[in-house]
mmCIF file of C-alpha atoms and ligand atoms in Angstrom:
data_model
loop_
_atom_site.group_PDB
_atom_site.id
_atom_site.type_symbol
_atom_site.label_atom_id
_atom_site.label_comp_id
_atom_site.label_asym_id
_atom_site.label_seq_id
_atom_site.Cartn_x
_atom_site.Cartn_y
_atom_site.Cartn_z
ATOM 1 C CA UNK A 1 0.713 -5.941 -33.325
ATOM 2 C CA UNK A 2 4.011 -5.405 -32.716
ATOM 3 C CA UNK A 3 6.615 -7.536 -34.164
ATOM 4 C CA UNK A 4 8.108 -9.149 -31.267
ATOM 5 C CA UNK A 5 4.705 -9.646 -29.863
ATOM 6 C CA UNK A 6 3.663 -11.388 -32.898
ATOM 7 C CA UNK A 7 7.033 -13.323 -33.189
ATOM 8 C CA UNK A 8 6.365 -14.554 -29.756
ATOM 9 C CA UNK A 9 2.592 -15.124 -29.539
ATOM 10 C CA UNK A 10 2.321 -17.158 -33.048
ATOM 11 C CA UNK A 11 1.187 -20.565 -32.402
ATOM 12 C CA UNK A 12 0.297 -23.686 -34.777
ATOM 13 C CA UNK A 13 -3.556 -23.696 -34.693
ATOM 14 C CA UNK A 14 -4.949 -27.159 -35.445
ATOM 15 C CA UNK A 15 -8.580 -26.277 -34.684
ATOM 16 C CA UNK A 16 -10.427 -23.498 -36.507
ATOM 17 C CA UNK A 17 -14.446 -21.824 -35.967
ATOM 18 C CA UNK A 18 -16.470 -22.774 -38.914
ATOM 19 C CA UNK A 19 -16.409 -18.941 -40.083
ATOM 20 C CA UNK A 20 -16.132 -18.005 -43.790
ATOM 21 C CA UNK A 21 -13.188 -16.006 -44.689
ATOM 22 C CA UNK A 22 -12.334 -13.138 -46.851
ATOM 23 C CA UNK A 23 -10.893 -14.153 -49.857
ATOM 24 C CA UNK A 24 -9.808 -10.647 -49.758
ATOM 25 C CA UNK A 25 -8.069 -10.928 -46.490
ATOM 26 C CA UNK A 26 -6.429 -14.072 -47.924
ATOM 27 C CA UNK A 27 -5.143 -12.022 -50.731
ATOM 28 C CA UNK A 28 -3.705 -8.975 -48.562
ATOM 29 C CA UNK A 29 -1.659 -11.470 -46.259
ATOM 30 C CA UNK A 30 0.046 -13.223 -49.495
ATOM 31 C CA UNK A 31 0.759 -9.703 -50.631
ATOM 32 C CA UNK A 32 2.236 -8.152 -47.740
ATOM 33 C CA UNK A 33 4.607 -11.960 -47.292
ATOM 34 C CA UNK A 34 5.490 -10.987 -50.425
ATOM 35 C CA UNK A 35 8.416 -8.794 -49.201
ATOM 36 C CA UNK A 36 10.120 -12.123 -48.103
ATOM 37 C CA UNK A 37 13.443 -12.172 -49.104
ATOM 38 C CA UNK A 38 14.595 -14.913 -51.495
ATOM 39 C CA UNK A 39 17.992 -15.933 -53.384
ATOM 40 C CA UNK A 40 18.513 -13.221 -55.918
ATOM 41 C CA UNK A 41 15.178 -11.705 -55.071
ATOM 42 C CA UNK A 42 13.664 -15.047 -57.473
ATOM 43 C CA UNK A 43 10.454 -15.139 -55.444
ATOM 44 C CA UNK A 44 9.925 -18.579 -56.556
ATOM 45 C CA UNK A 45 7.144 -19.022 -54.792
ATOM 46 C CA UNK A 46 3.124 -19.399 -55.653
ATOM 47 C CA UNK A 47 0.212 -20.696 -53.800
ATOM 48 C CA UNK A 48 -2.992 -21.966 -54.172
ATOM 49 C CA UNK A 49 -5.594 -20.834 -52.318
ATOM 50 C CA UNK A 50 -8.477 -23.417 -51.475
ATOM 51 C CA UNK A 51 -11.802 -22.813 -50.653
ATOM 52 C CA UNK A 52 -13.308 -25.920 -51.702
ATOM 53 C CA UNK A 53 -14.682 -28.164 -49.115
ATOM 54 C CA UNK A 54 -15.077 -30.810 -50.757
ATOM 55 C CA UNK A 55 -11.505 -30.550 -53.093
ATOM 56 C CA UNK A 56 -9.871 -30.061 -49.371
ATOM 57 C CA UNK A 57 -12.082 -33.614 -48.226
ATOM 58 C CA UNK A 58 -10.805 -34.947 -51.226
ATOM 59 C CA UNK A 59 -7.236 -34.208 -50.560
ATOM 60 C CA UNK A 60 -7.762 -35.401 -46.507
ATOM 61 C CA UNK A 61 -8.802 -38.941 -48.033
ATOM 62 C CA UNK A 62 -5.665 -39.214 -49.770
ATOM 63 C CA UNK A 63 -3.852 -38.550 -47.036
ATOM 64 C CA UNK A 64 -5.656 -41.096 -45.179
ATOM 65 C CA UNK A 65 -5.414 -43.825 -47.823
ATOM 66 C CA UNK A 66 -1.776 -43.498 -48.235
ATOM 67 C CA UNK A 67 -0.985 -43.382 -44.875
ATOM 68 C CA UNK A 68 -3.132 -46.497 -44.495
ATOM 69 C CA UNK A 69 -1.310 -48.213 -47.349
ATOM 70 C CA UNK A 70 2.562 -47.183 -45.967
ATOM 71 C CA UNK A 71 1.373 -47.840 -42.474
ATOM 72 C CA UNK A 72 -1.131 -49.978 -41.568
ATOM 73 C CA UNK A 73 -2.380 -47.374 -39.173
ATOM 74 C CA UNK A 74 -5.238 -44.799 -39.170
ATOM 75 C CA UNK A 75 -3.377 -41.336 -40.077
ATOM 76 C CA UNK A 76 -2.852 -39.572 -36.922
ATOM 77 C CA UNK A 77 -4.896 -35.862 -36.165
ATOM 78 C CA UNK A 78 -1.571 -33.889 -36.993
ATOM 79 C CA UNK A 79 -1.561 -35.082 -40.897
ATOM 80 C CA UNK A 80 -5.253 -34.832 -41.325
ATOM 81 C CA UNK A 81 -7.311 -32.076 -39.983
ATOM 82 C CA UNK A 82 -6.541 -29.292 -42.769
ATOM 83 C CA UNK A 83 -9.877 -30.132 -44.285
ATOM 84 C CA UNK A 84 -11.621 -28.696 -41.154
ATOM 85 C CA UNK A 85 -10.152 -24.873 -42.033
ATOM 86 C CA UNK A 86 -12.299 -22.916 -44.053
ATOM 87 C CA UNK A 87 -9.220 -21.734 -46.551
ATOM 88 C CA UNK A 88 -5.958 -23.774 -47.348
ATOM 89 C CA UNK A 89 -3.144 -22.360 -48.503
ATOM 90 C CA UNK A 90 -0.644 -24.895 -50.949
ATOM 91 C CA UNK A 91 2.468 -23.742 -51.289
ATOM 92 C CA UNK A 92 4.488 -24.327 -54.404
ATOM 93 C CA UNK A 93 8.508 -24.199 -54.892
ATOM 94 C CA UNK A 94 8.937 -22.523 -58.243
ATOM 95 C CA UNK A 95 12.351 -23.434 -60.036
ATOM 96 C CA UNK A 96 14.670 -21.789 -58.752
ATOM 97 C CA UNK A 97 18.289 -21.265 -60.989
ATOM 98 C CA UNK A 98 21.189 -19.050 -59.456
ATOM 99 C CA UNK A 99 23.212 -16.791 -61.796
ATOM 100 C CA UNK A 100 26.353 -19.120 -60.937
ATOM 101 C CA UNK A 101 24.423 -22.297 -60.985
ATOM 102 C CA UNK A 102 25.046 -23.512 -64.257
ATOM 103 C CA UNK A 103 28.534 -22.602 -64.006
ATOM 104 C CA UNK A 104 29.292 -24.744 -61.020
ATOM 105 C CA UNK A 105 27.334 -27.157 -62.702
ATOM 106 C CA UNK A 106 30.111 -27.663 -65.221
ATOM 107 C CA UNK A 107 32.883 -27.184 -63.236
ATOM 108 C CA UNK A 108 32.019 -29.215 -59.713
ATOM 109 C CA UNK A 109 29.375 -31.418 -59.747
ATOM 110 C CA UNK A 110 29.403 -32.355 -56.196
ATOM 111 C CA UNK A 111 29.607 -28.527 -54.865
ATOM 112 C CA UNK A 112 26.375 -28.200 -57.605
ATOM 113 C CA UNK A 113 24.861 -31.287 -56.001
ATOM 114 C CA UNK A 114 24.889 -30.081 -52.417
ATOM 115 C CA UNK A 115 24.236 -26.282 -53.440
ATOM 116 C CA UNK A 116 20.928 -27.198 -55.405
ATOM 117 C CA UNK A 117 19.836 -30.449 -52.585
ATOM 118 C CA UNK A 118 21.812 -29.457 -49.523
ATOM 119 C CA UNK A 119 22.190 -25.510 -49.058
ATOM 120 C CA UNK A 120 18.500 -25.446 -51.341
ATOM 121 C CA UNK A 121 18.467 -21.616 -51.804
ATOM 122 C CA UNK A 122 14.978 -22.278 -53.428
ATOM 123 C CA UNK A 123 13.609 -23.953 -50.986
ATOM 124 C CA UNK A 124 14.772 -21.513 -48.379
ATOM 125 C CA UNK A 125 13.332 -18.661 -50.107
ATOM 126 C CA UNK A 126 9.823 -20.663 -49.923
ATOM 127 C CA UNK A 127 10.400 -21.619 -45.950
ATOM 128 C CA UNK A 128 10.819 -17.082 -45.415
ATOM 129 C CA UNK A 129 7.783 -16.665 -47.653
ATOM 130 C CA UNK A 130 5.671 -19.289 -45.513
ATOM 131 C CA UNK A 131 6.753 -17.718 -42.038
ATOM 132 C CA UNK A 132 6.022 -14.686 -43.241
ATOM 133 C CA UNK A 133 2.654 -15.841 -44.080
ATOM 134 C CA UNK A 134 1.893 -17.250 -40.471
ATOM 135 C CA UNK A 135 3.329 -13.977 -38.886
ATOM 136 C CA UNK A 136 0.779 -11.766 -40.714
ATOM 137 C CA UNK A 137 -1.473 -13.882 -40.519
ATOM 138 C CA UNK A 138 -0.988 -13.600 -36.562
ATOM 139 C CA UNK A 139 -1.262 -10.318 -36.954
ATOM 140 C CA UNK A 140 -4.233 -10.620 -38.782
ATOM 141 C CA UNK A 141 -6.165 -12.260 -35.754
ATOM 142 C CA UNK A 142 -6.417 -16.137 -38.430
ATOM 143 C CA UNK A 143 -4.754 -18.970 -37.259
ATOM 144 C CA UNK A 144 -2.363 -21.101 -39.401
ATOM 145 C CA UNK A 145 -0.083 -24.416 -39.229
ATOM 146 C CA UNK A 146 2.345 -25.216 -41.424
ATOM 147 C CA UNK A 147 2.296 -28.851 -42.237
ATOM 148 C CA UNK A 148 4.145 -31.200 -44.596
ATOM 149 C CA UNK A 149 2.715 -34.434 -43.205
ATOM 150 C CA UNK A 150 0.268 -34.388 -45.440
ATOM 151 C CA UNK A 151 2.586 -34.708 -47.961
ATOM 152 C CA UNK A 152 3.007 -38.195 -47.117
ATOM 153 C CA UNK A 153 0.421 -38.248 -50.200
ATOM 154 C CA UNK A 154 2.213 -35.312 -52.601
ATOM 155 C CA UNK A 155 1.920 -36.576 -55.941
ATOM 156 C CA UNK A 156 -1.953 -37.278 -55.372
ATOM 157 C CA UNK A 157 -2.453 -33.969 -53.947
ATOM 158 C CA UNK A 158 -0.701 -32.805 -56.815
ATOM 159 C CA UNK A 159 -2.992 -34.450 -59.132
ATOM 160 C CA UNK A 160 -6.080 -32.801 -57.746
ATOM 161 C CA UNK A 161 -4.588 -29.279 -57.982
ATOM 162 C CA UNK A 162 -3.001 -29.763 -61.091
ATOM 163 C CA UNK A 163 0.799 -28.864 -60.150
ATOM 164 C CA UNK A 164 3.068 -30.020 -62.178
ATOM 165 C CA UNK A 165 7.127 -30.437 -62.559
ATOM 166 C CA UNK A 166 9.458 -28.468 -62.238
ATOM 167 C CA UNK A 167 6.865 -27.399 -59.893
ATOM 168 C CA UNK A 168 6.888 -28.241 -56.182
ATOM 169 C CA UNK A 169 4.231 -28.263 -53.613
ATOM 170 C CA UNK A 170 5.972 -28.072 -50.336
ATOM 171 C CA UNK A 171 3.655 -27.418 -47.881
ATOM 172 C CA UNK A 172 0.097 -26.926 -46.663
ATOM 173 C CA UNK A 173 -0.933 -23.920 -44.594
ATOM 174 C CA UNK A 174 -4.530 -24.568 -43.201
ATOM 175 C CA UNK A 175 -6.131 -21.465 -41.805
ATOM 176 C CA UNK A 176 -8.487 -19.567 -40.137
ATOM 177 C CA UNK A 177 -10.239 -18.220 -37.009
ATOM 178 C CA UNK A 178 -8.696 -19.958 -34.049
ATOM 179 C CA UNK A 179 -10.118 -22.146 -31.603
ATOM 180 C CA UNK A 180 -7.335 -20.588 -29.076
ATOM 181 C CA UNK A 181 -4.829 -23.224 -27.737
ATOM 182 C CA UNK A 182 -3.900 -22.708 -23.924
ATOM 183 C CA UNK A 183 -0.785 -23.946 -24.165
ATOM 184 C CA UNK A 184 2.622 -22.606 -25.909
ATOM 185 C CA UNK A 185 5.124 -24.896 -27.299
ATOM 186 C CA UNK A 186 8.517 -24.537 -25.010
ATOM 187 C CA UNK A 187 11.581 -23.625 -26.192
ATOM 188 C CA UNK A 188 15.551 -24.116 -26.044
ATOM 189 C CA UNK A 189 17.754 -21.960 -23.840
ATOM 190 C CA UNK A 190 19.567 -19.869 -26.477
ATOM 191 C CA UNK A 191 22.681 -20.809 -25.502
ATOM 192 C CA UNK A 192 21.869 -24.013 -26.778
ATOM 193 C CA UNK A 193 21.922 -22.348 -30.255
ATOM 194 C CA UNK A 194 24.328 -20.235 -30.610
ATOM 195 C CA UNK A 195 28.127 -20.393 -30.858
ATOM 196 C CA UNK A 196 30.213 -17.063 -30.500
ATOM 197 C CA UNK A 197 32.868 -17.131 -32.902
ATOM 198 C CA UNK A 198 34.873 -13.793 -31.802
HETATM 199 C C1 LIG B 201 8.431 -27.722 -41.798
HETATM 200 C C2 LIG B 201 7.323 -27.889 -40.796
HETATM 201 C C3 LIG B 201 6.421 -28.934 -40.947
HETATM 202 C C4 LIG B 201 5.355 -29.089 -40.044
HETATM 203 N N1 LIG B 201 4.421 -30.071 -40.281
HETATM 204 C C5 LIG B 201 3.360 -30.198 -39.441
HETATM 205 C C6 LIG B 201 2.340 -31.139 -39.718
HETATM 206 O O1 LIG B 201 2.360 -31.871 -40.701
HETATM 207 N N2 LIG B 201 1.295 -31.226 -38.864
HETATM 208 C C7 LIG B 201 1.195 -30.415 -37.753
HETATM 209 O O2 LIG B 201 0.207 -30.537 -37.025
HETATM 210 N N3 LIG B 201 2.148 -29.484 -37.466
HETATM 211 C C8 LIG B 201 3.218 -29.349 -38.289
HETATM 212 N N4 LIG B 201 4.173 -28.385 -38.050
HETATM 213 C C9 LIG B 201 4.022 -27.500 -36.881
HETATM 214 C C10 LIG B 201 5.003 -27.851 -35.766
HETATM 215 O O3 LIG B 201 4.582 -29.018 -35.114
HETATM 216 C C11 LIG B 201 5.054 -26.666 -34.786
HETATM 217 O O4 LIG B 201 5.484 -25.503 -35.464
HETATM 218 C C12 LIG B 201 6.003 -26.919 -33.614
HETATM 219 O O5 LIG B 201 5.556 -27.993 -32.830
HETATM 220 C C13 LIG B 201 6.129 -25.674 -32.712
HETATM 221 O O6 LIG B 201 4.850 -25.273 -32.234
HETATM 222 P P1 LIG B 201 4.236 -23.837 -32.539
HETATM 223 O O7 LIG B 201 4.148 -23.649 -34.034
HETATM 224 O O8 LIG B 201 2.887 -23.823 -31.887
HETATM 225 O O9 LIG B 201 5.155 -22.807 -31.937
HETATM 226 C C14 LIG B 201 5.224 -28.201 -38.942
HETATM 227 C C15 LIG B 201 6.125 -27.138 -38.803
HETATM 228 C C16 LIG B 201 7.145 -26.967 -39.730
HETATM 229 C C17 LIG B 201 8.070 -25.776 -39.607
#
């Protein structure tokens, strides 16, 4: 597929056939996201790969209960279907330190401050990785969405997979072979996002 077409036909898939994947397949779309860029090429990124039905029903019941407990409402569809893919994907911030970091650190704190929680090189680095994974993905013929409701229940999902600090699961990728959604999400204008600054 060609990368325009792939850039433009990518959809979030929240329904998935019941078909086993590849674990091989898996493993050939992390590698090729790998070329992702990142801040000073850290690559602070890592991912679990779940297979596990009933780890992944495990994790959905968390979600649910916390939800529940902040709420008083039944989780909606959009935090809680992951369990339904056949492979989910965690994704997991890695530290990340740039070379002037710890300088700034000493000098600025505030500059440091919004650097490390505002600008958030590392987490940037992670976001390319993950759209890199849903593009090849695409291209792969799987379907993926990228969610972070879930992580309305992060430390418990943490528990069950073991991360710990410094690291930082940031997102959940179910995925799979799509149940093909009609519909496409729309879109702004792109003058709406762009300013020309000649
Ligand atoms: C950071 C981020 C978090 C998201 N979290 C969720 C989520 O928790 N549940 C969900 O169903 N979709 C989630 N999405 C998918 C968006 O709803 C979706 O990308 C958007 O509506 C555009 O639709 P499209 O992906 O089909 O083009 C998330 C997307 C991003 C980038």
């Amino acid at each position: 597929m060609d990368i325009i077409e792939a850039v433009k036909t990518r959809k979030s898939i929240r329904k998935f056939k019941k078909d086993d994947l590849d674990l091989n397949q898996i493993k050939k779309i992390i590698e090729i996201s790998i070329n992702s860029p990142s801040g000073g090429n850290a690559q602070n990124w890592f991912t679990y790969i779940i297979k596990n039905k009933s780890i992944l029903d495990k994790m959905r019941n968390e979600v649910e209960t916390v939800y529940k407990q902040i709420t008083g409402k039944d989780a909606p569809a959009v935090y809680a279907f992951f369990n339904e893919a056949p492979v989910v994907l965690a994704v997991v911030e890695k530290p990340y330190i740039g070379s002037l970091d710890p300088i700034i650190e000493n000098a600025d704190k505030s500059r440091s401050h919004d650097r490390k929680f505002i600008v958030n090189p590392g987490l940037q680095g992670v976001s390319s990785f993950i759209t890199h994974i849903l593009l090849v993905a695409h291209n792969e013929g799987l379907g993926t969405c990228w969610m972070t409701g879930p992580l309305i229940a992060k430390p418990e999902i943490e528990s069950i997979l073991g991360i710990k600090s410094p690291d930082n699961l940031v997102a959940l990728i179910p995925i799979g072979k799509p149940v093909e959604r009609q519909s496409k999400t729309s879109r702004m204008d792109v003058n709406e996002v762009i300013k020309i600054v000649e």
